[in-house]
Backbone as a chain_set.jsonl record, in Angstrom:
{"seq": "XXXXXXXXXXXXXXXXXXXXXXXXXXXXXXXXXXXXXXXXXXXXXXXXXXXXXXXXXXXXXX", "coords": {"N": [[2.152, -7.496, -37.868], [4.674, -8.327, -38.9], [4.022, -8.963, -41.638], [3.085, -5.972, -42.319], [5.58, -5.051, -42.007], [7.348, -6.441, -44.155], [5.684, -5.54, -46.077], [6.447, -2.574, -46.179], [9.208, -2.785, -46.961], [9.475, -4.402, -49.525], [8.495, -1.848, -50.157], [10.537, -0.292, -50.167], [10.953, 1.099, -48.19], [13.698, 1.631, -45.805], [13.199, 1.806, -42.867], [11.171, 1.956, -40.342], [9.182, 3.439, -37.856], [7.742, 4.183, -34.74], [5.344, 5.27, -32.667], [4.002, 5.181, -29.265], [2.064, 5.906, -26.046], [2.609, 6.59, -22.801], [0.598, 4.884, -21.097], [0.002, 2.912, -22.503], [1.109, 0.107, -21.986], [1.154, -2.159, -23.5], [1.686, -2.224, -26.001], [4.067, -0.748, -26.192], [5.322, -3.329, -25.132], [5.004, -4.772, -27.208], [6.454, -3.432, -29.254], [9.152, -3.465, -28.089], [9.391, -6.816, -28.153], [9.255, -7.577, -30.465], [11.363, -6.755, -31.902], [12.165, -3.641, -32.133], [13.583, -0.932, -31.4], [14.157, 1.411, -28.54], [14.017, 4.522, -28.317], [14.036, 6.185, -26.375], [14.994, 6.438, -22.993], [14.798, 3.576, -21.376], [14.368, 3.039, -18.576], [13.164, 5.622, -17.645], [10.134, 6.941, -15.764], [7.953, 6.091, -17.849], [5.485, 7.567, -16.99], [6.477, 10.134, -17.023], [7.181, 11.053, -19.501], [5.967, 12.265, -22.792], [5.701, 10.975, -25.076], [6.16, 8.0, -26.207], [8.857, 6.603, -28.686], [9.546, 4.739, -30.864], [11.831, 3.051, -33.493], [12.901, 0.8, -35.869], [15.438, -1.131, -37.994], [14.537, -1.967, -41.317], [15.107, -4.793, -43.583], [15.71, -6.305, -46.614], [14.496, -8.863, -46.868], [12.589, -8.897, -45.332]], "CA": [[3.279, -6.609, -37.804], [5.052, -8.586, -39.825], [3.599, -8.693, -43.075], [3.37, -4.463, -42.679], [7.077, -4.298, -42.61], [7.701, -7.13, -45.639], [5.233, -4.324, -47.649], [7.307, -1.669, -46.105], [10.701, -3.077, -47.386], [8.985, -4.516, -50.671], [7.93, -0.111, -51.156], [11.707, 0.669, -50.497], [11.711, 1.637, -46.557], [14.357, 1.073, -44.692], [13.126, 2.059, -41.087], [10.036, 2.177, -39.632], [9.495, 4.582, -36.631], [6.728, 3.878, -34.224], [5.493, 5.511, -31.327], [2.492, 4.909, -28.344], [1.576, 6.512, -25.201], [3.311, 6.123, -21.572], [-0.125, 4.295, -20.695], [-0.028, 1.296, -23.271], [2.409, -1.116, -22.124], [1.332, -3.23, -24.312], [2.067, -1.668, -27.068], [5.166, -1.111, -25.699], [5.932, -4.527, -24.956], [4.75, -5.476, -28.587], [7.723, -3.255, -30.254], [10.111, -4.358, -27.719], [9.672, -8.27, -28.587], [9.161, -7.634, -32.583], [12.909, -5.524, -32.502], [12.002, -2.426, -32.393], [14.927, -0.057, -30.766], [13.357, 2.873, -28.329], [14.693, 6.188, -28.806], [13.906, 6.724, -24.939], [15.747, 5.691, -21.425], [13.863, 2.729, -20.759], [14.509, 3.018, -17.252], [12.916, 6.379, -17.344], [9.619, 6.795, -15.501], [6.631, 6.545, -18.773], [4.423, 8.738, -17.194], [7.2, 11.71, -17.437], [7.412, 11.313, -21.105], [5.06, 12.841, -23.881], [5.474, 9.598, -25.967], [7.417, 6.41, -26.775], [9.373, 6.498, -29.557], [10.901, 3.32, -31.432], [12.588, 2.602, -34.368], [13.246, -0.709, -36.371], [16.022, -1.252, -39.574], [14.099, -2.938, -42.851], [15.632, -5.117, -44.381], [14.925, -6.735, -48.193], [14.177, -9.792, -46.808], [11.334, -9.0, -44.346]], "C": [[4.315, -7.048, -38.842], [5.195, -8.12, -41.258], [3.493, -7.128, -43.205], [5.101, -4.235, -42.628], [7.579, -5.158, -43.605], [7.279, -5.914, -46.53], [5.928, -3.2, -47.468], [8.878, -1.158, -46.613], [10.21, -3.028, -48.37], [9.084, -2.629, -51.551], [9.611, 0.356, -51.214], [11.97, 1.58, -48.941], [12.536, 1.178, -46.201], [14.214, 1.144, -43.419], [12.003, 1.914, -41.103], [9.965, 3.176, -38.17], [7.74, 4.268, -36.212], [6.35, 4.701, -32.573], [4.21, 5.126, -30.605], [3.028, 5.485, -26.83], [2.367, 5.687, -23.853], [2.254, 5.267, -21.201], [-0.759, 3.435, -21.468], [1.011, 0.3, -23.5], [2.448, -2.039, -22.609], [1.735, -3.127, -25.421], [3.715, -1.644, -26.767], [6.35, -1.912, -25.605], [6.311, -5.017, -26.463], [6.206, -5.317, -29.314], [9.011, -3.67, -29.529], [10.658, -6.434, -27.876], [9.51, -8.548, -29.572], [10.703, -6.86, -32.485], [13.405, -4.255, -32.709], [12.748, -1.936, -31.108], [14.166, 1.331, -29.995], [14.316, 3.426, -27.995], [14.143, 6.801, -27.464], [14.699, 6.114, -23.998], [14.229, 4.864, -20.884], [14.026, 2.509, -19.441], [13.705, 4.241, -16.612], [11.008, 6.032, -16.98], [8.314, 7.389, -16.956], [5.591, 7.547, -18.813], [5.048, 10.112, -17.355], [7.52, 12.041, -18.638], [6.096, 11.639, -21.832], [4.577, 11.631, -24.508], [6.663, 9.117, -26.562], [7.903, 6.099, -28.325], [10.638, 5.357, -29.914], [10.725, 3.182, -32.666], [12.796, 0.903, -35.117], [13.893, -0.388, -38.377], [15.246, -2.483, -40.484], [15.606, -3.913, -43.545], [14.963, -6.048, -45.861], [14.053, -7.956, -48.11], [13.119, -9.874, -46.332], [9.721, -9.267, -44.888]], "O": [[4.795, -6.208, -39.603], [5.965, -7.361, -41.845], [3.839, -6.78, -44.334], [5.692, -3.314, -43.193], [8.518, -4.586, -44.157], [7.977, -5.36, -47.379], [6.175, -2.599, -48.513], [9.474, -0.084, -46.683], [10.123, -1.875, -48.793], [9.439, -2.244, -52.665], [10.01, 1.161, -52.056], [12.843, 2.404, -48.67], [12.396, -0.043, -46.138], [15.049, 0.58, -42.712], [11.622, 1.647, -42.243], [11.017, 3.489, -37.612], [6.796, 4.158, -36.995], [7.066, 4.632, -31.574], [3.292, 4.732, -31.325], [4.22, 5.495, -26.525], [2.656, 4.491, -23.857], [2.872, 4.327, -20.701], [-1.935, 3.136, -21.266], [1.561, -0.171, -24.495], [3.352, -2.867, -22.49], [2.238, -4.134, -25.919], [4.456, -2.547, -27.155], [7.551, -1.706, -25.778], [7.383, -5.465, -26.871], [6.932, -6.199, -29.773], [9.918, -4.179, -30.189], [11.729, -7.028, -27.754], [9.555, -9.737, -29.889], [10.927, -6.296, -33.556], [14.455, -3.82, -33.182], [12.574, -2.424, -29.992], [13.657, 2.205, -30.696], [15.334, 2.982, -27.464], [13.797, 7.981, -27.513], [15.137, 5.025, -24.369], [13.185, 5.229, -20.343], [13.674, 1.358, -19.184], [13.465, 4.219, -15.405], [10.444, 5.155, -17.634], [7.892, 8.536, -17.106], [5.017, 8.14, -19.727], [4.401, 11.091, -17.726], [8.058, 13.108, -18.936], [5.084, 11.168, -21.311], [3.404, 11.259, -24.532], [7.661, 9.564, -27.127], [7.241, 5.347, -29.041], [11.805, 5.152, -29.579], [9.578, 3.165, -33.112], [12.757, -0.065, -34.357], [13.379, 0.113, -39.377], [15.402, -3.691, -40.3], [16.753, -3.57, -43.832], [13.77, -6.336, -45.954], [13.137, -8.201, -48.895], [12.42, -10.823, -46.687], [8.8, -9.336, -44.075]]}, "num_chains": 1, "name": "protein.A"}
């Protein structure tokens, strides 16, 4: 995960945007303990959502 957002900054992204399924909490988990910001009410019940949408700011350094 890393090293894809160093080449992501390196190309000139600044964000990344990521999403996965109410029924892969691991996935889930993953972008919550790499930094990644969800663009949902994490309190809200997963299976009433379509899909998990998160976010993360690039920076030059990554």
């Amino acid at each position: 995960m890393t090293e894809l957002e160093a080449l992501a900054a390196r190309r000139g992204y600044t964000r990344v945007y990521l999403t996965t399924g109410p029924r892969q909490p691991e996935a889930r988990h993953l972008y919550l303990t790499t930094g990644y910001q969800p663009q949902f009410d994490l309190h809200a019940d997963p299976e009433t959502l379509k899909f998990l949408p998160f976010t993360k700011e690039l920076t030059q350094g990554q």
